[in-house]
Coordinates of C-alpha atoms and ligand atoms in Angstrom, one line a residue:
X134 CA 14.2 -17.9 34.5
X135 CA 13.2 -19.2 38.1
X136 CA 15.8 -21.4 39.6
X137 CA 17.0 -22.9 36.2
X138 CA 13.5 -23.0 35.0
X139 CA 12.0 -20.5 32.4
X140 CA 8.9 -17.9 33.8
X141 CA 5.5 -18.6 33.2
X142 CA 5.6 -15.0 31.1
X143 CA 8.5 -17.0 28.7
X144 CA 6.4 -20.3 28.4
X145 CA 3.5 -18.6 27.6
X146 CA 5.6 -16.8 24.8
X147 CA 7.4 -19.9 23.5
X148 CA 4.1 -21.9 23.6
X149 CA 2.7 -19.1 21.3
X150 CA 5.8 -18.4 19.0
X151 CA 5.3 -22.7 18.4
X152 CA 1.7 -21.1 17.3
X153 CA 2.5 -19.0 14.8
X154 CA 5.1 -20.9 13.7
X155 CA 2.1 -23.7 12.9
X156 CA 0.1 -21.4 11.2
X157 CA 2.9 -20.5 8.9
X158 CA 3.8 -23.6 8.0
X159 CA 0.3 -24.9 7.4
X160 CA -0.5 -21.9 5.3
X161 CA 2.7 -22.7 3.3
X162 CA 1.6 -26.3 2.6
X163 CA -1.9 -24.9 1.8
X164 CA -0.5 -22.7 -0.8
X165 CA 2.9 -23.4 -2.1
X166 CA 3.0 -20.8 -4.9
X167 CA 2.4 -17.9 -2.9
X168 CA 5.8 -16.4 -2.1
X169 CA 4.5 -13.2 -1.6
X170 CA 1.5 -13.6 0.5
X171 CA 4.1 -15.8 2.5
X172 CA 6.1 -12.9 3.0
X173 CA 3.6 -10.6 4.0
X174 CA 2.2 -13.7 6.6
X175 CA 5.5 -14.2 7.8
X176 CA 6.9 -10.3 8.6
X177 CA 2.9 -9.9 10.5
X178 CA 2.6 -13.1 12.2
X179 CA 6.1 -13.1 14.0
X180 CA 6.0 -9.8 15.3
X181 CA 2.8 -10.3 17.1
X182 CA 4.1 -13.0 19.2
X183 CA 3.6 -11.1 22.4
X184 CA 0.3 -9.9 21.6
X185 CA -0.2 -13.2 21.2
X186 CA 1.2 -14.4 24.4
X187 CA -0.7 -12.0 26.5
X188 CA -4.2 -13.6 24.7
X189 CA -4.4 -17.4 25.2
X190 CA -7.8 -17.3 23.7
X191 CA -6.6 -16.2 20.2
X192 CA -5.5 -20.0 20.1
X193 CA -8.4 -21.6 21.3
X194 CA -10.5 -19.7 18.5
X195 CA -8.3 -20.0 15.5
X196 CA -8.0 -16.4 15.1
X197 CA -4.6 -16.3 13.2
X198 CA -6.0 -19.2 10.8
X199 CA -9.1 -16.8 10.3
X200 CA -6.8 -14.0 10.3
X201 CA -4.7 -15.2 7.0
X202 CA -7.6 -17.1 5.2
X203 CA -9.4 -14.3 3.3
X204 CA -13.4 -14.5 3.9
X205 CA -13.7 -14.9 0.1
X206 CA -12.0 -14.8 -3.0
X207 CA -13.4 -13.7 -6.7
X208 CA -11.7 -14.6 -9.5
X209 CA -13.1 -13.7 -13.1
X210 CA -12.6 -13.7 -16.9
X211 CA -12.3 -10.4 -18.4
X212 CA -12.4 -10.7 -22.0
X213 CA -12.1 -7.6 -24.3
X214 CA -11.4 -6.7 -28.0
X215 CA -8.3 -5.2 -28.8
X216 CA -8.0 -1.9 -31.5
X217 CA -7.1 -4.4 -34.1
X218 CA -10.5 -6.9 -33.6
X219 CA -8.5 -9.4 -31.8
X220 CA -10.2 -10.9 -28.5
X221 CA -7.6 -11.1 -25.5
X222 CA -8.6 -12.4 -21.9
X223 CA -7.0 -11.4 -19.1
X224 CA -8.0 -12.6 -15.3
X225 CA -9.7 -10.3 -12.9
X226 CA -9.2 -10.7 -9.0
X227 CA -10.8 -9.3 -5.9
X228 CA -9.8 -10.7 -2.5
X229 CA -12.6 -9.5 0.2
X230 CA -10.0 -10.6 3.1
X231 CA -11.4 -9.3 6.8
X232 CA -14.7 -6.8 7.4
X233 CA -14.5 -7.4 10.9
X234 CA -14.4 -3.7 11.7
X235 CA -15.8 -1.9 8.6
X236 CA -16.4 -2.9 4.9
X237 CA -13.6 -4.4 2.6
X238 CA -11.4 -2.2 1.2
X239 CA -8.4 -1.8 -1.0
X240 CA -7.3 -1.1 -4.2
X241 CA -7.3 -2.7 -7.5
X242 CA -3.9 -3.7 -9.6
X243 CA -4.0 -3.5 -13.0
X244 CA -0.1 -5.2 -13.8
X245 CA 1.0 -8.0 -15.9
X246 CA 2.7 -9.6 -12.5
X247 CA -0.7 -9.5 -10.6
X248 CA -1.6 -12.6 -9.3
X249 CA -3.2 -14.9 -6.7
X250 CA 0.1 -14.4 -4.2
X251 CA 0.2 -10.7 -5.5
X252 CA -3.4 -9.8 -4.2
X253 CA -3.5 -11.6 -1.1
X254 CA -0.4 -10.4 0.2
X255 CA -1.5 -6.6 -0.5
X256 CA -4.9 -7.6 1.0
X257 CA -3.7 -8.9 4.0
X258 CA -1.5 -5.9 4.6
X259 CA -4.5 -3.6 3.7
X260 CA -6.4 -4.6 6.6
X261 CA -4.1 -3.8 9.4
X262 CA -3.4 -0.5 7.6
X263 CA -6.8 0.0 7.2
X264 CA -6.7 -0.5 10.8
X265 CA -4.0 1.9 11.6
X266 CA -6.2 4.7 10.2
X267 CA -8.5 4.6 12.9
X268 CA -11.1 4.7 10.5
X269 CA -14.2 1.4 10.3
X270 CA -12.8 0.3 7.0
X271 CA -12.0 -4.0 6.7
X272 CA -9.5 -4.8 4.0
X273 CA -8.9 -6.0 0.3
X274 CA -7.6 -6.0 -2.7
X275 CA -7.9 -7.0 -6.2
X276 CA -7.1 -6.5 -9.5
X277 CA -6.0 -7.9 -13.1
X278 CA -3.2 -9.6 -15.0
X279 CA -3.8 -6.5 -17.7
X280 CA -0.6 -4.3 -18.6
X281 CA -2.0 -0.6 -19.4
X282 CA 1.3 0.2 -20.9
X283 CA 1.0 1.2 -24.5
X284 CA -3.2 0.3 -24.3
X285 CA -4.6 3.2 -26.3
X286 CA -7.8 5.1 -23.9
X287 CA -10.4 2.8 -26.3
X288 CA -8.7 -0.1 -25.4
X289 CA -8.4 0.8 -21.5
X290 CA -12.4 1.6 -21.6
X291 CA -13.4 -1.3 -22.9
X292 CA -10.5 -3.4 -20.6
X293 CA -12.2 -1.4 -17.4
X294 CA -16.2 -2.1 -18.8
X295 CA -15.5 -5.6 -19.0
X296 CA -14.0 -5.8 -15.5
X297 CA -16.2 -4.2 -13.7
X298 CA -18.6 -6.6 -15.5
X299 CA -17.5 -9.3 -14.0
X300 CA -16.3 -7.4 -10.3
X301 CA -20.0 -5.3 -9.9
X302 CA -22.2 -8.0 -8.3
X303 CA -19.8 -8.7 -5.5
X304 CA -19.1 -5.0 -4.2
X305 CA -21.2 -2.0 -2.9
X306 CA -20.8 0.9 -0.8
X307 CA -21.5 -1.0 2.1
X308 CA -19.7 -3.8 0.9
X309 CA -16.5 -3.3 -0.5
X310 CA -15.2 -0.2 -1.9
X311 CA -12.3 -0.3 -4.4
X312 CA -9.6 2.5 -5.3
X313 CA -6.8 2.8 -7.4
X314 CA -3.4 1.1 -7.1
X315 CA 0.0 0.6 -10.4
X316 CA -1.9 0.8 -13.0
X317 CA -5.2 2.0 -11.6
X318 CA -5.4 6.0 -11.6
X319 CA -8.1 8.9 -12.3
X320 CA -9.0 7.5 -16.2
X321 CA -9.6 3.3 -15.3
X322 CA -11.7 4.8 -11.9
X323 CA -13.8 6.8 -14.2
X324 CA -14.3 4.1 -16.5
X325 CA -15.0 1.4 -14.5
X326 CA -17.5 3.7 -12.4
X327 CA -19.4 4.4 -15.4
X328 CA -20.3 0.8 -16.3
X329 CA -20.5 0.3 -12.3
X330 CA -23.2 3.0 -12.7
X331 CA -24.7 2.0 -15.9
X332 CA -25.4 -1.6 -14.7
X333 CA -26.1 -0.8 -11.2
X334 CA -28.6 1.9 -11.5
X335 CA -27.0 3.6 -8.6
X336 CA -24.8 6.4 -8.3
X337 CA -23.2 6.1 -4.9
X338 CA -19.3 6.2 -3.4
X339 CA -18.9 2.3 -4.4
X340 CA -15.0 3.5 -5.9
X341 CA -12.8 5.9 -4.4
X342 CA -10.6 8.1 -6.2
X343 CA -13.6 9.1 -8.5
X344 CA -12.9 12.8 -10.1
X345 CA -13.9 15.9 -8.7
X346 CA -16.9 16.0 -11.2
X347 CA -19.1 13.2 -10.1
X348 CA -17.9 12.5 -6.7
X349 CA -14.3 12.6 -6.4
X350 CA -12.5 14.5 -2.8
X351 CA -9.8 16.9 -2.9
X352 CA -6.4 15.6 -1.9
X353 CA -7.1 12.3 -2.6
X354 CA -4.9 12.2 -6.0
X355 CA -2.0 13.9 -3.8
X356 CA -3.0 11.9 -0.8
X357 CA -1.0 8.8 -0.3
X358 CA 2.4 10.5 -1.1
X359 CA 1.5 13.8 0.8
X360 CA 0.5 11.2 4.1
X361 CA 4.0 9.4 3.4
X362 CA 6.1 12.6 4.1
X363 CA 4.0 14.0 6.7
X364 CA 4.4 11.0 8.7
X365 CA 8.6 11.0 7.7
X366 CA 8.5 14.7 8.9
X367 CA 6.8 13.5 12.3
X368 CA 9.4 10.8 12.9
X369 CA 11.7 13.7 12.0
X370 CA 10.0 15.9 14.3
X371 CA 10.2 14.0 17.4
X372 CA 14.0 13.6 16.7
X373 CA 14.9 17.3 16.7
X374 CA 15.0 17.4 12.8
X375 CA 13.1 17.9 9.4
X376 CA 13.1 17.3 5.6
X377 CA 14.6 21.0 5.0
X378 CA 17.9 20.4 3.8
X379 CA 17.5 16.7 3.2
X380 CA 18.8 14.9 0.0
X381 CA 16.4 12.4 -0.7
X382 CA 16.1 9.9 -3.2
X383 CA 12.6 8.0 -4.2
X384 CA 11.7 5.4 -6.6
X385 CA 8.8 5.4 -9.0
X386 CA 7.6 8.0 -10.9
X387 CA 3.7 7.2 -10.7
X388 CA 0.6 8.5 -8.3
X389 CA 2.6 7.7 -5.2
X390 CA 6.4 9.1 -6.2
X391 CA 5.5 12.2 -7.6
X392 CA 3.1 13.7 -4.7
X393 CA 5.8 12.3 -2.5
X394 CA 8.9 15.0 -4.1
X395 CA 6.0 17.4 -4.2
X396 CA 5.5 17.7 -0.6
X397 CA 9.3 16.7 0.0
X398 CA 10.2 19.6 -2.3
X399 CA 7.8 21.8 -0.1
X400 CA 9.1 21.4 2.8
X401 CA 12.5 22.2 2.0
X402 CA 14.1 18.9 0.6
X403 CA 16.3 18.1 -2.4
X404 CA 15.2 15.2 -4.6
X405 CA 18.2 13.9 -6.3
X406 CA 16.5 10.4 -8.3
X407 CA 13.1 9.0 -9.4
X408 CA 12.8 6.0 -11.6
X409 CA 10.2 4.1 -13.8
X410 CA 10.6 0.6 -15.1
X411 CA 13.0 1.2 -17.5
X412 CA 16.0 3.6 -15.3
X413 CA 16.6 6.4 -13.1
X414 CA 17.4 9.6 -13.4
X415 CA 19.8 11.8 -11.0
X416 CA 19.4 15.5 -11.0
X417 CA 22.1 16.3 -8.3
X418 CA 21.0 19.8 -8.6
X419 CA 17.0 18.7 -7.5
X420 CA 14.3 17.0 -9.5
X421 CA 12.5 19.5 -11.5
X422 CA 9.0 18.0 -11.0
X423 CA 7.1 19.9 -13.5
X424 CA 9.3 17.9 -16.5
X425 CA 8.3 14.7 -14.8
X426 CA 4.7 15.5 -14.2
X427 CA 4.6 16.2 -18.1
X428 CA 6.5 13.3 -18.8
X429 CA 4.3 10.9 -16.4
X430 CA 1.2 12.3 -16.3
X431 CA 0.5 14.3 -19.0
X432 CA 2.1 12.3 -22.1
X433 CA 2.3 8.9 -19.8
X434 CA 5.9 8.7 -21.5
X435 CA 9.2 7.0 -19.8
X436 CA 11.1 8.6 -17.3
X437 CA 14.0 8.9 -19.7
X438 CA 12.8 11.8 -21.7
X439 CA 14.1 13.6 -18.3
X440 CA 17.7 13.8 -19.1
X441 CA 16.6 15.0 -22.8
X442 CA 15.1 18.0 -21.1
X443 CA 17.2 18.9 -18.3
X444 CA 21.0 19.6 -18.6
X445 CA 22.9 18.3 -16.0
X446 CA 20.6 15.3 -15.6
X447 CA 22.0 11.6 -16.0
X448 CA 19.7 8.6 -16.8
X449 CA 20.9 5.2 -15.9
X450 CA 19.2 2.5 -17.5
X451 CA 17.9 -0.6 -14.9
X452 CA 16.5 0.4 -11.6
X453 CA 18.4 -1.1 -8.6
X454 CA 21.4 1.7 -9.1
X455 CA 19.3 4.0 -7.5
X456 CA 20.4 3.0 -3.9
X457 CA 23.8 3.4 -4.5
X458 CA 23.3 7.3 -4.5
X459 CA 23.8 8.6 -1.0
X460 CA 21.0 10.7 0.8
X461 CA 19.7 11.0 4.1
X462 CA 16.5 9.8 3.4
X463 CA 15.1 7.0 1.6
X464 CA 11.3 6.4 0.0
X465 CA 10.6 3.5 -2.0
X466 CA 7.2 4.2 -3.5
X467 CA 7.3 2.0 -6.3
X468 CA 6.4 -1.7 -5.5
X469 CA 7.4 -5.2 -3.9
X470 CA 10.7 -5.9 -3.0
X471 CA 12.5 -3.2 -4.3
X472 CA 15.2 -2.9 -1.7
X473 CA 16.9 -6.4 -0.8
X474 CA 19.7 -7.3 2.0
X475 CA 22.3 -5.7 -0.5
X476 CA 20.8 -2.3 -1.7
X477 CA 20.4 -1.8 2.6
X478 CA 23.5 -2.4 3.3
X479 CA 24.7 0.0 0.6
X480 CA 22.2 2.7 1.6
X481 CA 23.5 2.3 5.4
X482 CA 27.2 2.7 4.1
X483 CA 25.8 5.9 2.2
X484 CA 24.5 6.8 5.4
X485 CA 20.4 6.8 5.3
X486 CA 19.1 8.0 8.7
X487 CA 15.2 7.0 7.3
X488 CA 13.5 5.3 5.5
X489 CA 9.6 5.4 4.5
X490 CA 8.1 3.0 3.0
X491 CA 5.4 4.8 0.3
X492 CA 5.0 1.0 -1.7
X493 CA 3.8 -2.0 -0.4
X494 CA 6.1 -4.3 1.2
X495 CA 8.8 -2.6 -1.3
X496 CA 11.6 -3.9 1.3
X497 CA 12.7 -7.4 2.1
X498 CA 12.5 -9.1 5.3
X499 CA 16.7 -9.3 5.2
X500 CA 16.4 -5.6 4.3
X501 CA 14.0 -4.7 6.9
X502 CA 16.8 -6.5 9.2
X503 CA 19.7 -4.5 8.0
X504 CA 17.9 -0.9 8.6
X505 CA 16.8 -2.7 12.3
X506 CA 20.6 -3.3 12.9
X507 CA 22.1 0.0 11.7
X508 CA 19.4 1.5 14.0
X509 CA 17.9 3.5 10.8
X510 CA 14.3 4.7 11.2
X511 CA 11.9 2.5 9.2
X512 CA 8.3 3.5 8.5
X513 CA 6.7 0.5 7.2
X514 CA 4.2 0.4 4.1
X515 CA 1.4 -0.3 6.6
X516 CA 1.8 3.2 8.8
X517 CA 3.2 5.2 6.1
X518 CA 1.4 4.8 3.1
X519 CA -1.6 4.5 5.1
X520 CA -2.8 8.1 3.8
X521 CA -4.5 7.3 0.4
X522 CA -6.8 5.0 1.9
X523 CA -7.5 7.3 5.1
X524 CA -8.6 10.3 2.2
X525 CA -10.4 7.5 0.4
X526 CA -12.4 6.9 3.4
X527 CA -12.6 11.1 3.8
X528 CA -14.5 10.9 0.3
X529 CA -16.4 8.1 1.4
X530 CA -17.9 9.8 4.2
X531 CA -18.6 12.9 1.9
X532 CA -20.6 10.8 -0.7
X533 CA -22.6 10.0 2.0
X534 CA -23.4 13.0 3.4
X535 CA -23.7 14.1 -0.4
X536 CA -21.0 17.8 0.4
X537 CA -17.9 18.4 -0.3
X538 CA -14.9 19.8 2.3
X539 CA -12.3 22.2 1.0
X540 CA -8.7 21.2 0.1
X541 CA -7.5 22.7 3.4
X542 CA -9.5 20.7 5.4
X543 CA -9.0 17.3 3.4
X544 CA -5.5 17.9 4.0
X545 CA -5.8 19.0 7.6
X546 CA -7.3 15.7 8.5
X547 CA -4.5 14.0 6.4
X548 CA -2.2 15.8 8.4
X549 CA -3.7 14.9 11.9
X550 CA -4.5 11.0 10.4
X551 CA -1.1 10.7 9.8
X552 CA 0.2 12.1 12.9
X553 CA -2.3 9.9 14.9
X554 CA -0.8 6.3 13.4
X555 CA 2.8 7.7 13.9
X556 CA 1.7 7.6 17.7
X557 CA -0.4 4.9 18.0
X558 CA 2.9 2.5 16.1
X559 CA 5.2 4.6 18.6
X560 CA 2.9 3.2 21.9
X561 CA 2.4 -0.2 20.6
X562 CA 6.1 -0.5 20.1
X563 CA 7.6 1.0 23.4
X564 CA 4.2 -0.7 25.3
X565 CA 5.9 -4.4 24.0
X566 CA 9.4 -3.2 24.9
X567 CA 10.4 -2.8 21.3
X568 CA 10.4 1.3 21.6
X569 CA 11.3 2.3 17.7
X570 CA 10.8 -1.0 16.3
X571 CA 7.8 0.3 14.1
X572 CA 7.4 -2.8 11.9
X573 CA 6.3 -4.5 14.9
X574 CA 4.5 -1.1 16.2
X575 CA 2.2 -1.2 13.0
X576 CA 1.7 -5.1 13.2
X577 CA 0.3 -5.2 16.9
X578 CA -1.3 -1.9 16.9
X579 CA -3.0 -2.8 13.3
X580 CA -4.0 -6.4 15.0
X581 CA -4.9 -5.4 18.5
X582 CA -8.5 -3.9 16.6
X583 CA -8.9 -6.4 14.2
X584 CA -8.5 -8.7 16.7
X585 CA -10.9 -7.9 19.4
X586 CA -13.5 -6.9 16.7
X587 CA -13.3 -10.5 15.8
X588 CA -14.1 -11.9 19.1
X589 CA -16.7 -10.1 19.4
X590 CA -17.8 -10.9 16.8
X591 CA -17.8 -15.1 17.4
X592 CA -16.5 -17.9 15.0
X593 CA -17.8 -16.4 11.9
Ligands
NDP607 P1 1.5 4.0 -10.4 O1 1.1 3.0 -11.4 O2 1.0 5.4 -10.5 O3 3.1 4.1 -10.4 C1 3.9 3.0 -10.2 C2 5.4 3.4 -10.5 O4 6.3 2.4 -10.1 C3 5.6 3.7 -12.0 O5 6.6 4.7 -12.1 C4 6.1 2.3 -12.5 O6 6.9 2.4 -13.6 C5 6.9 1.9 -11.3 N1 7.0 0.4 -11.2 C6 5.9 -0.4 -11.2 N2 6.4 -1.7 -11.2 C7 7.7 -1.6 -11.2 C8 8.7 -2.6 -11.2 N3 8.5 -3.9 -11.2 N4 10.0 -2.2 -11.2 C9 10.3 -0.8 -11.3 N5 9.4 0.1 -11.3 C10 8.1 -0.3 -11.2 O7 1.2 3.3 -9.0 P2 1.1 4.0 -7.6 O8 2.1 5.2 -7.5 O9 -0.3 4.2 -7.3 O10 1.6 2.8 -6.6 C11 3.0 2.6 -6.2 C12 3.1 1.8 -5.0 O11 2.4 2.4 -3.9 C13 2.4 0.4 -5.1 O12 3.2 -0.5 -4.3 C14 1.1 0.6 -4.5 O13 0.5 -0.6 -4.0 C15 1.4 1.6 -3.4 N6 0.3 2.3 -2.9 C16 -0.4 3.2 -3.7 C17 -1.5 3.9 -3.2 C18 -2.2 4.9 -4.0 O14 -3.0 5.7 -3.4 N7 -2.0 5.0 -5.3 C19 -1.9 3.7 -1.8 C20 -1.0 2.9 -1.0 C21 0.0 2.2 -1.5 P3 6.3 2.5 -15.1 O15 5.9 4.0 -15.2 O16 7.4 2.1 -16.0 O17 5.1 1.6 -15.1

């Protein structure tokens, strides 16, 4: 304020908070049925209101209205033919949202909730995380309405051909490059490579996550959960601490959850819960990961089969429970919206110190507000899960130099990837006078390259 009157600096702010703000809403009347994606608009948009400020020209060029409007959107029928000869149809999706800096990429949802709002909110995240990485990679996302669960492998094949039958024209390896994501794992990538291939007449890195037979990296299966604890240890690191000694609890049992314990586990940390769908189980003695790994991966069975095996285990039908268990550390790696206002607030009381975000967007807004207030250290989805897609683009890169690196150094660049977001969300924050605030770290960091690659790029 000067004499009564707000600074220039604080007009220029409110002028571009009143901005947003109009962006929001628009996008809201555009697309009334898209809770999600609003979500996702609304926890990006507001924290890059000083980046905003400082850059009166974003306005003049509709950059956030290009920012939140995806470049194009493919929507599909997939029709198949179930074991018993009946013919079901489920919708296919792919949301090709920004390739300002690099081609689209993102991976694919195969989950009976997948929608419109689904897809575009994970795509619009993807591209500032793809940003984070450092690495020329724009973002999006797709997917289907399909539910694996229960499919037999005939059924799955044929679910995956048909897909990619209707998905093929529209990507490429300079394109858009797909991956895996719930539902989407080493099987459905070889599958829908294989008609990729077979209608294509190419065999080139146009899907990431592709097995170590025809294409595939090392450390990429292990990569998003091993990223999400190295970047956890890192925060830990700069604090004095680590993970040795550390109860932890994690949700999901999947690609993301169990890589997560493993590297946890390694570094010294107890594991008390996991969960699937269904329930959690609590091991208070640690989380033997081999029975899960058998359960999950091997049989792709339910998490309760646990407590059948190990003595001393409780399983808990229903999922949100597992907050209530006190632990110093905190990793949702299941999916959207797992922890709400209430399960914070009772983590907090249970004392959580951190909590890394290994799902997308798997906290509320009035979560992320509660962990902000209790001064907790929260590693959003954006920075912390940021590590399959970094060893995606690590396989990319050795498709197209056509060689192979060894586990050690896949990892090593992990490592150094994941170190190198933790500092650039660290600077963006403390450089906006929000030092530890790393939702709004990720956002303007994420942005500030998407951003300026746009300019540059004129209205397109
Ligand atoms: P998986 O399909 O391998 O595992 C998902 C796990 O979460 C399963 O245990 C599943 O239970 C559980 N789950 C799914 N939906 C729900 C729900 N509505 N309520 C309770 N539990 C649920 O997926 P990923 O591990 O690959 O992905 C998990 C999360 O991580 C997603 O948010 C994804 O977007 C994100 N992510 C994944 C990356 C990757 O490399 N795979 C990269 C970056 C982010 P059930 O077994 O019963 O189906």
């Amino acid at each position: 304020m000067v004499g009564g009157k707000p600074s220039r600096g604080a007009r220029a702010k409110e002028k571009q908070v009143q901005y947003i703000q109009a962006v929001l809403s628009d996008l809201k009347q555009k697309h009334p049925h898209e809770p999600e994606f609003h979500q996702a608009a609304e926890e990006i948009l507001l924290s890059l209101a000083p980046v905003v400020a400082q850059h009166p020209e974003y306005e003049a060029a509709a950059l956030l209205e290009r920012f939140v409007e995806p470049e194009r959107v493919v929507m599909f029928r997939v029709p198949w033919v179930d074991d018993a000869g009946k013919v079901r149809v489920n919708r296919g999706y792919r949301v090709q949202f920004n390739s300002a800096i690099g081609p689209y990429k993102g991976g694919l949802r195969f989950h009976p909730s997948v929608n419109l709002s689904v897809i575009k909110f994970l795509g619009l995240e993807q591209i500032l995380k793809n940003s984070l990485t450092g690495l020329p990679i724009g973002g999006g996302k797709g997917g289907a309405d399909f539910d694996p669960k229960g499919k037999s492998d005939g059924e799955i094949m044929r679910f995956c051909q048909s897909f990619m039958t209707g998905l093929f024209r529209h990507i490429g390896q300079d394109t858009d490059v797909p991956a895996g994501d719930i539902g989407v794992g080493g099987r459905e990538i070889g599958y829908l490579f294989g008609q990729y291939k077979r209608l294509q007449n190419e065999h080139t890195g146009v899907l990431t996550g592709r097995g170590l037979s025809y294409g595939g990296s090392l450390v990429r299966t292990e990569a998003t959960g091993y990223g999400l604890i190295y970047m956890v240890e890192e925060a830990m690191r700069r604090r004095g601490e680590g993970l040795a000694g550390k109860t932890v609890v994690i949700s999901g049992a999947g690609n993301v959850a169990i890589y997560a314990c493993e590297k946890a586990q390694a570094l010294g940390a107890k594991v008390v819960a996991m969960y699937d769908s269904d329930g959690y189980i609590y091991d208070k003695s640690g989380i033997r990961l081999e029975v899960v790994k058998q359960i999950k991966e091997a049989e792709r069975g339910r998490i309760k089969a646990y407590a059948e095996r190990v003595a001393g285990a409780e399983y808990h039908e229903g999922c949100g429970g597992v907050w209530a268990i006190p632990c110093d550390v905190a990793l949702p790696c299941a999916t959207q919206n797992e922890i709400g206002e209430a399960a914070a607030k009772l983590l907090v009381q249970n004392g959580v110190k951190y909590v890394g975000e290994g799902a997308n967007m798997p906290t509320t807004l009035a979560g992320i507000d509660v962990f902000r207030g209790a001064g907790v250290v929260f590693l959003p989805a954006k920075a912390a899960n940021a590590g399959g897609v970094a060893t995606s683009t690590l396989e990319m890169a050795q498709s197209s130099m056509r060689l192979y690196w060894s586990f050690e150094e896949v990892d090593a660049h992990l490592k150094k990837i994941m170190a190198e977001i933790y500092q650039r969300i660290d600077d963006a924050a403390a450089r906006y006078g929000k030092r530890g605030d790393y939702v709004a770290g990720a956002n303007i960091a994420g942005f500030e390259k998407v951003a300026a690659a746009m300019i540059a790029q004129g209205i397109v």
